[in-house]
mmCIF file of C-alpha atoms in Angstrom:
data_model
loop_
_atom_site.group_PDB
_atom_site.id
_atom_site.type_symbol
_atom_site.label_atom_id
_atom_site.label_comp_id
_atom_site.label_asym_id
_atom_site.label_seq_id
_atom_site.Cartn_x
_atom_site.Cartn_y
_atom_site.Cartn_z
ATOM 1 C CA MET A 76 99.301 71.942 4.336
ATOM 2 C CA THR A 77 96.808 69.339 5.523
ATOM 3 C CA HIS A 78 93.898 67.641 3.806
ATOM 4 C CA PRO A 79 90.934 66.028 5.626
ATOM 5 C CA PHE A 80 90.902 63.026 3.293
ATOM 6 C CA LEU A 81 94.628 62.442 3.184
ATOM 7 C CA ASP A 82 95.968 63.227 6.635
ATOM 8 C CA LEU A 83 94.024 60.737 8.715
ATOM 9 C CA ALA A 84 95.269 58.603 11.552
ATOM 10 C CA PRO A 85 95.522 54.925 10.525
ATOM 11 C CA LEU A 86 92.345 52.895 10.942
ATOM 12 C CA SER A 87 92.947 50.564 13.847
ATOM 13 C CA ALA A 88 91.903 46.925 14.047
ATOM 14 C CA GLY A 89 89.548 47.864 16.877
ATOM 15 C CA HIS A 90 87.854 50.529 14.760
ATOM 16 C CA PHE A 91 87.555 48.086 11.854
ATOM 17 C CA ALA A 92 85.996 45.460 14.138
ATOM 18 C CA ALA A 93 83.545 48.013 15.514
ATOM 19 C CA VAL A 94 82.298 48.780 11.990
ATOM 20 C CA GLU A 95 81.888 45.047 11.366
ATOM 21 C CA ASP A 96 79.819 44.767 14.537
ATOM 22 C CA ARG A 97 77.476 47.529 13.368
ATOM 23 C CA VAL A 98 77.018 45.828 10.003
ATOM 24 C CA ALA A 99 76.292 42.548 11.835
ATOM 25 C CA ARG A 100 73.542 44.297 13.802
ATOM 26 C CA LEU A 101 72.112 45.616 10.542
ATOM 27 C CA LEU A 102 71.896 42.012 9.322
ATOM 28 C CA ASP A 103 70.638 40.753 12.698
ATOM 29 C CA VAL A 104 73.367 38.124 12.931
ATOM 30 C CA SER A 105 75.873 37.389 15.668
ATOM 31 C CA THR A 106 78.456 34.829 16.645
ATOM 32 C CA PRO A 107 78.617 31.887 17.047
ATOM 33 C CA SER A 108 75.948 31.232 14.391
ATOM 34 C CA HIS A 109 77.372 33.727 11.885
ATOM 35 C CA ASP A 110 80.431 35.889 11.388
ATOM 36 C CA VAL A 111 80.495 39.096 9.362
ATOM 37 C CA VAL A 112 83.583 39.959 7.333
ATOM 38 C CA ILE A 113 84.024 43.347 5.664
ATOM 39 C CA MET A 114 86.055 42.829 2.507
ATOM 40 C CA GLN A 115 88.159 45.493 0.907
ATOM 41 C CA GLY A 116 86.573 45.690 -2.503
ATOM 42 C CA GLU A 117 83.291 46.056 -4.380
ATOM 43 C CA ALA A 118 80.689 43.349 -3.732
ATOM 44 C CA LEU A 119 81.897 41.186 -6.623
ATOM 45 C CA LEU A 120 84.871 40.319 -4.389
ATOM 46 C CA PRO A 121 82.912 38.450 -1.670
ATOM 47 C CA LEU A 122 80.340 37.235 -4.211
ATOM 48 C CA GLU A 123 83.041 35.396 -6.131
ATOM 49 C CA GLY A 124 85.094 34.526 -3.071
ATOM 50 C CA ALA A 125 82.137 32.868 -1.332
ATOM 51 C CA ILE A 126 81.363 30.673 -4.353
ATOM 52 C CA ARG A 127 84.976 29.697 -4.962
ATOM 53 C CA GLY A 128 85.383 28.988 -1.256
ATOM 54 C CA THR A 129 82.463 26.584 -0.961
ATOM 55 C CA ALA A 130 82.055 25.012 -4.428
ATOM 56 C CA GLY A 131 84.141 22.372 -6.147
ATOM 57 C CA PRO A 132 83.949 19.270 -8.359
ATOM 58 C CA GLY A 133 81.723 17.469 -5.847
ATOM 59 C CA THR A 134 79.211 20.303 -5.579
ATOM 60 C CA VAL A 135 75.767 19.972 -7.150
ATOM 61 C CA ALA A 136 74.283 23.444 -7.401
ATOM 62 C CA LEU A 137 70.864 24.869 -8.095
ATOM 63 C CA ASN A 138 71.515 28.291 -9.623
ATOM 64 C CA VAL A 139 68.453 30.520 -9.832
ATOM 65 C CA ILE A 140 68.567 33.040 -12.680
ATOM 66 C CA THR A 141 66.246 36.038 -12.480
ATOM 67 C CA GLY A 142 68.726 38.488 -13.994
ATOM 68 C CA PRO A 143 72.335 38.919 -15.138
ATOM 69 C CA TYR A 144 73.969 38.243 -11.760
ATOM 70 C CA GLY A 145 72.416 34.799 -11.566
ATOM 71 C CA GLN A 146 73.989 34.052 -14.935
ATOM 72 C CA THR A 147 77.377 35.146 -13.595
ATOM 73 C CA PHE A 148 77.076 32.904 -10.542
ATOM 74 C CA GLY A 149 76.402 29.905 -12.765
ATOM 75 C CA ASP A 150 79.578 30.661 -14.728
ATOM 76 C CA TRP A 151 81.639 30.814 -11.524
ATOM 77 C CA LEU A 152 80.137 27.572 -10.219
ATOM 78 C CA ARG A 153 80.935 25.733 -13.438
ATOM 79 C CA ASP A 154 84.451 27.154 -13.393
ATOM 80 C CA CYS A 155 84.848 25.638 -9.919
ATOM 81 C CA GLY A 156 83.942 22.230 -11.349
ATOM 82 C CA ALA A 157 80.451 22.084 -9.849
ATOM 83 C CA THR A 158 77.534 20.377 -11.541
ATOM 84 C CA VAL A 159 75.039 23.204 -12.101
ATOM 85 C CA HIS A 160 71.302 23.005 -12.659
ATOM 86 C CA ASP A 161 70.027 26.423 -13.764
ATOM 87 C CA LEU A 162 66.503 27.481 -12.835
ATOM 88 C CA ALA A 163 65.835 30.372 -15.208
ATOM 89 C CA VAL A 164 62.824 32.599 -14.659
ATOM 90 C CA PRO A 165 61.626 35.378 -17.009
ATOM 91 C CA PHE A 166 63.195 38.664 -15.966
ATOM 92 C CA HIS A 167 59.756 40.269 -15.553
ATOM 93 C CA ALA A 168 58.874 37.851 -12.726
ATOM 94 C CA ALA A 169 60.234 36.245 -9.545
ATOM 95 C CA VAL A 170 61.094 32.650 -8.762
ATOM 96 C CA THR A 171 58.769 30.791 -6.382
ATOM 97 C CA ALA A 172 59.440 28.399 -3.541
ATOM 98 C CA GLU A 173 57.400 25.808 -5.433
ATOM 99 C CA GLN A 174 59.776 26.019 -8.399
ATOM 100 C CA VAL A 175 62.745 25.522 -6.090
ATOM 101 C CA ARG A 176 61.013 22.558 -4.434
ATOM 102 C CA ALA A 177 60.388 21.024 -7.858
ATOM 103 C CA ALA A 178 64.066 21.408 -8.727
ATOM 104 C CA PHE A 179 65.027 19.505 -5.569
ATOM 105 C CA ALA A 180 62.517 16.783 -6.440
ATOM 106 C CA GLU A 181 64.125 16.408 -9.877
ATOM 107 C CA HIS A 182 67.689 16.622 -8.535
ATOM 108 C CA PRO A 183 67.704 15.530 -4.867
ATOM 109 C CA GLU A 184 71.520 15.550 -4.854
ATOM 110 C CA ILE A 185 71.575 19.375 -4.892
ATOM 111 C CA ASP A 186 73.712 20.628 -1.980
ATOM 112 C CA PHE A 187 74.182 24.311 -2.912
ATOM 113 C CA VAL A 188 71.622 26.968 -3.863
ATOM 114 C CA SER A 189 72.583 30.378 -5.274
ATOM 115 C CA LEU A 190 70.027 33.167 -5.481
ATOM 116 C CA VAL A 191 69.873 36.915 -5.996
ATOM 117 C CA HIS A 192 67.458 38.577 -3.572
ATOM 118 C CA ALA A 193 66.719 41.739 -5.582
ATOM 119 C CA GLU A 194 67.957 42.219 -9.132
ATOM 120 C CA ALA A 195 68.409 45.956 -9.568
ATOM 121 C CA ALA A 196 69.192 45.338 -13.237
ATOM 122 C CA THR A 197 65.786 43.793 -13.927
ATOM 123 C CA GLY A 198 63.742 45.236 -11.057
ATOM 124 C CA ASN A 199 62.485 42.000 -9.540
ATOM 125 C CA THR A 200 62.810 40.590 -6.017
ATOM 126 C CA ASN A 201 62.590 36.990 -4.865
ATOM 127 C CA PRO A 202 60.804 35.525 -1.785
ATOM 128 C CA VAL A 203 63.899 34.485 0.159
ATOM 129 C CA ALA A 204 62.134 33.521 3.393
ATOM 130 C CA GLU A 205 59.932 30.943 1.634
ATOM 131 C CA ILE A 206 62.796 29.653 -0.490
ATOM 132 C CA GLY A 207 64.979 29.374 2.607
ATOM 133 C CA GLU A 208 62.486 26.984 4.166
ATOM 134 C CA VAL A 209 62.753 24.678 1.151
ATOM 135 C CA VAL A 210 66.545 24.851 1.139
ATOM 136 C CA ARG A 211 66.687 24.014 4.861
ATOM 137 C CA GLU A 212 64.427 20.986 4.346
ATOM 138 C CA HIS A 213 67.024 19.544 1.979
ATOM 139 C CA GLY A 214 70.100 20.577 3.952
ATOM 140 C CA ALA A 215 71.722 22.493 1.093
ATOM 141 C CA LEU A 216 74.065 25.428 1.587
ATOM 142 C CA PHE A 217 72.266 28.695 0.812
ATOM 143 C CA TYR A 218 74.155 31.541 -0.919
ATOM 144 C CA LEU A 219 72.416 34.913 -1.322
ATOM 145 C CA ASP A 220 73.290 38.110 -3.149
ATOM 146 C CA ALA A 221 71.579 40.833 -1.098
ATOM 147 C CA VAL A 222 73.621 43.727 -2.475
ATOM 148 C CA ALA A 223 70.602 45.535 -3.927
ATOM 149 C CA SER A 224 68.080 44.545 -1.264
ATOM 150 C CA ILE A 225 69.873 45.475 1.950
ATOM 151 C CA ALA A 226 68.215 48.539 3.532
ATOM 152 C CA ALA A 227 65.463 48.556 0.875
ATOM 153 C CA GLU A 228 63.658 45.475 2.210
ATOM 154 C CA PRO A 229 64.208 42.990 5.054
ATOM 155 C CA VAL A 230 67.416 40.937 4.850
ATOM 156 C CA LEU A 231 67.563 38.334 7.622
ATOM 157 C CA PRO A 232 70.271 35.723 6.963
ATOM 158 C CA ARG A 233 69.972 33.948 10.306
ATOM 159 C CA ALA A 234 66.168 33.762 10.317
ATOM 160 C CA TRP A 235 66.061 32.641 6.677
ATOM 161 C CA GLY A 236 68.805 30.037 6.969
ATOM 162 C CA VAL A 237 71.193 31.844 4.611
ATOM 163 C CA ASP A 238 74.745 30.545 4.944
ATOM 164 C CA LEU A 239 76.494 33.142 2.792
ATOM 165 C CA CYS A 240 74.872 36.579 2.471
ATOM 166 C CA VAL A 241 76.739 39.261 0.544
ATOM 167 C CA ILE A 242 75.831 42.933 0.830
ATOM 168 C CA GLY A 243 77.127 46.191 -0.614
ATOM 169 C CA ALA A 244 76.567 49.726 0.592
ATOM 170 C CA GLN A 245 76.308 51.548 -2.728
ATOM 171 C CA LYS A 246 72.589 51.166 -3.347
ATOM 172 C CA ALA A 247 69.841 51.442 -0.702
ATOM 173 C CA MET A 248 72.332 52.005 2.100
ATOM 174 C CA GLY A 249 73.546 55.131 0.332
ATOM 175 C CA GLY A 250 77.187 54.368 1.065
ATOM 176 C CA PRO A 251 80.478 53.587 -0.683
ATOM 177 C CA ALA A 252 81.019 51.004 -3.407
ATOM 178 C CA GLY A 253 84.629 50.245 -2.487
ATOM 179 C CA VAL A 254 83.939 47.951 0.482
ATOM 180 C CA SER A 255 81.424 45.147 0.986
ATOM 181 C CA ALA A 256 80.477 42.531 3.548
ATOM 182 C CA VAL A 257 79.492 38.889 3.814
ATOM 183 C CA SER A 258 77.860 37.008 6.674
ATOM 184 C CA VAL A 259 79.120 33.443 6.954
ATOM 185 C CA SER A 260 77.441 30.622 8.876
ATOM 186 C CA ALA A 261 79.386 28.051 10.891
ATOM 187 C CA ARG A 262 78.618 25.323 8.385
ATOM 188 C CA ALA A 263 79.747 27.513 5.486
ATOM 189 C CA TRP A 264 83.100 27.883 7.227
ATOM 190 C CA GLU A 265 83.213 24.100 7.595
ATOM 191 C CA ARG A 266 82.467 23.645 3.888
ATOM 192 C CA MET A 267 85.293 26.036 2.995
ATOM 193 C CA ALA A 268 87.787 24.403 5.328
ATOM 194 C CA ALA A 269 87.022 21.002 3.757
ATOM 195 C CA ASN A 270 87.290 22.340 0.198
ATOM 196 C CA PRO A 271 90.826 21.833 -1.156
ATOM 197 C CA ARG A 272 90.054 24.277 -3.969
ATOM 198 C CA ALA A 273 88.945 27.110 -1.678
ATOM 199 C CA PRO A 274 91.193 30.140 -2.221
ATOM 200 C CA ARG A 275 93.945 30.380 0.387
ATOM 201 C CA HIS A 276 96.603 33.089 0.634
ATOM 202 C CA SER A 277 94.552 35.019 -1.923
ATOM 203 C CA TYR A 278 92.632 38.278 -2.115
ATOM 204 C CA LEU A 279 89.560 36.134 -2.874
ATOM 205 C CA SER A 280 90.043 34.081 0.274
ATOM 206 C CA LEU A 281 87.447 34.189 3.016
ATOM 207 C CA LEU A 282 89.419 31.518 4.859
ATOM 208 C CA ASP A 283 92.312 33.956 5.242
ATOM 209 C CA TRP A 284 89.956 36.342 7.033
ATOM 210 C CA LYS A 285 88.674 33.509 9.216
ATOM 211 C CA ARG A 286 92.090 32.218 10.265
ATOM 212 C CA ARG A 287 94.082 35.426 10.470
ATOM 213 C CA TRP A 288 91.372 37.900 11.554
ATOM 214 C CA ILE A 289 88.437 36.180 13.275
ATOM 215 C CA ASP A 290 90.314 33.291 14.908
ATOM 216 C CA GLY A 291 92.972 35.741 16.013
ATOM 217 C CA GLY A 292 90.442 37.753 17.981
ATOM 218 C CA ARG A 293 90.237 40.522 15.352
ATOM 219 C CA LYS A 294 93.427 42.146 16.620
ATOM 220 C CA ALA A 295 95.537 42.261 13.456
ATOM 221 C CA LEU A 296 94.268 43.158 9.989
ATOM 222 C CA LEU A 297 95.390 41.148 6.970
ATOM 223 C CA HIS A 298 96.525 44.250 5.086
ATOM 224 C CA ALA A 299 96.123 48.006 5.097
ATOM 225 C CA PRO A 300 92.377 48.726 5.078
ATOM 226 C CA ALA A 301 90.601 50.949 2.562
ATOM 227 C CA GLN A 302 90.437 53.733 5.098
ATOM 228 C CA LEU A 303 88.233 56.277 3.357
ATOM 229 C CA GLU A 304 85.755 53.623 2.263
ATOM 230 C CA MET A 305 85.605 52.143 5.764
ATOM 231 C CA LEU A 306 84.908 55.574 7.259
ATOM 232 C CA ALA A 307 82.231 56.160 4.602
ATOM 233 C CA LEU A 308 80.673 52.783 5.437
ATOM 234 C CA GLU A 309 80.626 53.694 9.115
ATOM 235 C CA ALA A 310 78.989 57.033 8.284
ATOM 236 C CA CYS A 311 76.274 55.420 6.185
ATOM 237 C CA VAL A 312 75.515 52.872 8.915
ATOM 238 C CA GLU A 313 75.279 55.750 11.399
ATOM 239 C CA ARG A 314 72.825 57.482 9.084
ATOM 240 C CA ILE A 315 70.718 54.313 8.829
ATOM 241 C CA GLU A 316 70.734 53.914 12.606
ATOM 242 C CA SER A 317 69.678 57.544 13.004
ATOM 243 C CA GLU A 318 66.779 57.305 10.547
ATOM 244 C CA GLY A 319 65.849 53.787 11.605
ATOM 245 C CA LEU A 320 66.057 50.768 9.319
ATOM 246 C CA ASP A 321 62.273 50.337 9.243
ATOM 247 C CA SER A 322 61.820 53.954 8.193
ATOM 248 C CA LEU A 323 64.438 53.606 5.465
ATOM 249 C CA MET A 324 62.798 50.471 4.092
ATOM 250 C CA ALA A 325 59.407 52.198 4.185
ATOM 251 C CA ARG A 326 60.825 55.058 2.089
ATOM 252 C CA HIS A 327 62.010 52.590 -0.527
ATOM 253 C CA ALA A 328 58.671 50.779 -0.552
ATOM 254 C CA SER A 329 56.865 54.100 -1.037
ATOM 255 C CA ALA A 330 59.239 55.117 -3.832
ATOM 256 C CA ALA A 331 58.626 51.838 -5.668
ATOM 257 C CA ALA A 332 54.841 51.971 -5.233
ATOM 258 C CA ALA A 333 54.703 55.619 -6.278
ATOM 259 C CA THR A 334 56.877 55.049 -9.358
ATOM 260 C CA ARG A 335 54.691 52.154 -10.448
ATOM 261 C CA ALA A 336 51.440 54.073 -9.864
ATOM 262 C CA GLY A 337 52.777 57.207 -11.532
ATOM 263 C CA THR A 338 53.944 55.251 -14.569
ATOM 264 C CA LEU A 339 50.532 53.663 -15.062
ATOM 265 C CA ALA A 340 48.849 57.074 -14.760
ATOM 266 C CA LEU A 341 51.365 58.762 -17.072
ATOM 267 C CA GLY A 342 50.438 56.627 -20.048
ATOM 268 C CA GLY A 343 52.160 57.132 -23.378
ATOM 269 C CA GLY A 344 52.776 53.397 -23.614
ATOM 270 C CA LEU A 345 55.276 53.375 -20.741
ATOM 271 C CA GLU A 346 54.569 50.490 -18.354
ATOM 272 C CA PRO A 347 56.218 48.596 -15.471
ATOM 273 C CA TYR A 348 58.663 45.956 -16.702
ATOM 274 C CA VAL A 349 57.939 43.589 -13.785
ATOM 275 C CA HIS A 350 54.364 42.419 -14.324
ATOM 276 C CA GLU A 351 53.217 41.916 -10.728
ATOM 277 C CA ALA A 352 53.736 44.525 -8.015
ATOM 278 C CA ARG A 353 54.526 41.789 -5.474
ATOM 279 C CA ASP A 354 57.537 40.768 -7.585
ATOM 280 C CA ALA A 355 58.882 44.323 -7.957
ATOM 281 C CA ALA A 356 61.990 45.280 -5.982
ATOM 282 C CA PRO A 357 61.765 48.330 -3.694
ATOM 283 C CA VAL A 358 65.314 49.382 -4.582
ATOM 284 C CA ALA A 359 64.624 50.313 -8.212
ATOM 285 C CA THR A 360 61.735 50.249 -10.669
ATOM 286 C CA THR A 361 62.220 49.051 -14.228
ATOM 287 C CA LEU A 362 59.949 50.288 -17.013
ATOM 288 C CA ARG A 363 59.301 49.009 -20.518
ATOM 289 C CA ALA A 364 59.663 51.658 -23.199
ATOM 290 C CA PRO A 365 56.700 52.089 -25.579
ATOM 291 C CA ALA A 366 56.765 50.168 -28.854
ATOM 292 C CA GLY A 367 58.572 52.091 -31.555
ATOM 293 C CA THR A 368 60.786 54.014 -29.114
ATOM 294 C CA ASP A 369 64.320 53.423 -27.880
ATOM 295 C CA ALA A 370 64.808 53.465 -24.102
ATOM 296 C CA ARG A 371 68.267 54.989 -24.515
ATOM 297 C CA ASP A 372 66.857 57.933 -26.449
ATOM 298 C CA LEU A 373 64.082 58.525 -23.915
ATOM 299 C CA VAL A 374 66.576 58.464 -21.024
ATOM 300 C CA ALA A 375 68.912 60.842 -22.859
ATOM 301 C CA ARG A 376 66.059 63.311 -23.445
ATOM 302 C CA ALA A 377 64.957 63.082 -19.811
ATOM 303 C CA LEU A 378 68.496 63.619 -18.504
ATOM 304 C CA ALA A 379 68.901 66.631 -20.766
ATOM 305 C CA VAL A 380 66.231 68.270 -18.568
ATOM 306 C CA ASP A 381 67.931 67.251 -15.313
ATOM 307 C CA PRO A 382 71.218 65.284 -15.451
ATOM 308 C CA ALA A 383 70.947 64.464 -11.730
ATOM 309 C CA LEU A 384 67.865 62.270 -12.122
ATOM 310 C CA PRO A 385 68.481 58.577 -11.286
ATOM 311 C CA LEU A 386 67.511 57.303 -14.744
ATOM 312 C CA VAL A 387 69.441 54.783 -16.835
ATOM 313 C CA ALA A 388 68.668 52.567 -19.785
ATOM 314 C CA GLY A 389 68.818 48.816 -19.297
ATOM 315 C CA GLY A 390 72.038 46.949 -19.850
ATOM 316 C CA GLY A 391 73.029 44.585 -22.619
ATOM 317 C CA ALA A 392 70.123 43.082 -24.532
ATOM 318 C CA LEU A 393 67.679 45.186 -22.497
ATOM 319 C CA ALA A 394 69.203 48.529 -23.500
ATOM 320 C CA GLU A 395 66.617 49.380 -26.156
ATOM 321 C CA GLU A 396 63.522 48.379 -24.198
ATOM 322 C CA MET A 397 64.162 49.017 -20.501
ATOM 323 C CA ILE A 398 64.377 52.178 -18.391
ATOM 324 C CA ARG A 399 65.475 51.930 -14.771
ATOM 325 C CA VAL A 400 64.510 54.438 -12.079
ATOM 326 C CA ASN A 401 67.134 54.013 -9.364
ATOM 327 C CA HIS A 402 65.159 55.439 -6.440
ATOM 328 C CA TYR A 403 67.472 54.236 -3.698
ATOM 329 C CA GLY A 404 69.314 55.673 -0.738
ATOM 330 C CA PRO A 405 69.018 59.491 -0.729
ATOM 331 C CA GLN A 406 67.050 59.259 -4.000
ATOM 332 C CA ALA A 407 64.151 57.390 -2.379
ATOM 333 C CA THR A 408 61.988 60.504 -2.100
ATOM 334 C CA ARG A 409 58.676 61.619 -3.533
ATOM 335 C CA GLY A 410 60.310 64.601 -5.206
ATOM 336 C CA VAL A 411 62.809 62.419 -7.057
ATOM 337 C CA VAL A 412 60.060 60.059 -8.228
ATOM 338 C CA GLN A 413 57.878 62.934 -9.423
ATOM 339 C CA SER A 414 60.763 64.644 -11.213
ATOM 340 C CA SER A 415 61.838 61.392 -12.880
ATOM 341 C CA LEU A 416 58.360 60.693 -14.229
ATOM 342 C CA ALA A 417 57.887 64.309 -15.305
ATOM 343 C CA ALA A 418 61.130 64.169 -17.288
ATOM 344 C CA LEU A 419 60.184 60.835 -18.855
ATOM 345 C CA GLY A 420 56.754 62.253 -19.668
ATOM 346 C CA GLY A 421 58.391 65.175 -21.425
ATOM 347 C CA ALA A 422 60.585 62.793 -23.421
ATOM 348 C CA LEU A 423 57.544 60.750 -24.442
ATOM 349 C CA ALA A 424 55.702 63.897 -25.477
ATOM 350 C CA GLU A 425 58.675 64.941 -27.617
ATOM 351 C CA ALA A 426 58.431 61.541 -29.287
ATOM 352 C CA GLY A 427 54.821 62.329 -30.211
ATOM 353 C CA LEU A 428 53.105 60.265 -27.527
ATOM 354 C CA THR A 429 50.205 61.455 -25.380
ATOM 355 C CA VAL A 430 50.916 61.605 -21.643
ATOM 356 C CA ASP A 431 49.084 62.794 -18.536
ATOM 357 C CA LEU A 432 51.648 64.623 -16.391
ATOM 358 C CA GLU A 433 49.105 65.866 -13.870
ATOM 359 C CA GLY A 434 47.605 62.399 -13.541
ATOM 360 C CA ALA A 435 51.060 60.982 -12.870
ATOM 361 C CA ARG A 436 51.746 63.646 -10.243
ATOM 362 C CA LYS A 437 48.505 62.855 -8.435
ATOM 363 C CA ALA A 438 49.152 59.116 -8.619
ATOM 364 C CA VAL A 439 52.617 59.540 -7.074
ATOM 365 C CA ALA A 440 51.193 61.642 -4.251
ATOM 366 C CA GLY A 441 48.394 59.176 -3.644
ATOM 367 C CA ALA A 442 50.696 56.141 -3.557
ATOM 368 C CA TRP A 443 53.273 57.676 -1.198
ATOM 369 C CA VAL A 444 52.715 56.399 2.308
#
């Protein structure tokens, strides 16, 4: 008795390398300026591995915090022995290149910058291209979490001067969570090789992939690959190539604009959490629950109507006040946006608030490009 998921031929090194090449094209990077490594774990694996590989007691880091992941990166950097200067920005906004420039002026010894491109947890996105120009002026190493932004908006590590760019497939790409990728610049490899504290002979080690995989001509894998996840990653890249990356990003932009417009038309006290539309991430839209309501209760009531809707309450301290509409990947459609707002409108009405469902429907239709 055979099973299509279990009785597969082993994934060869050549097949693995071919998937890496397709991911590299998605990021518009190529050797010798950058290498792409697909790591066999969720994106936290390369996110932590890249920091531990390049940071140490001599590192002076500017850590930008626009959400919970920025806070995590600061913790890792300090654990590595780095001196860390946090640049914290309210979660309803984005950091600016001018703020980064001011941080360099105050601390010119900064040689490492960590930034999250889009924070799905808070719904904001940061202007990486402009920030990259500032980072390049000062010669610092640039580390970017693009897990939530890849395929929802442009991610261009080479053009933006990003030395370490980590992506995951589970959001806008519409793929698996069990594998992830990181593009690594030549100078990031040099920083790792010179760092005595960089993980070696470790699952966190990027240097192991460099020495045993890349330098060996990508002929022998370090360990048995996550076969099903690699095949799922290949399938999702094929789907992106078939639709076209520009078309996919346009769908996400339309979903974000329509969710924002529909929310404002819906009323009931529900409003976008990110104040300015230019700072709002295309991958997901966060909403502030009306005063006197609990976001968790509103989400529960909405999901009781349709459990498949991509609605969740905020995490941690934001759980009571924030609702997130995860309109990404296959969910970046007008129908999903309309259904999500209709269900939230019903929940608000049950709570005794006045809403305009028809106005929201028209606003979604009008904002969809």
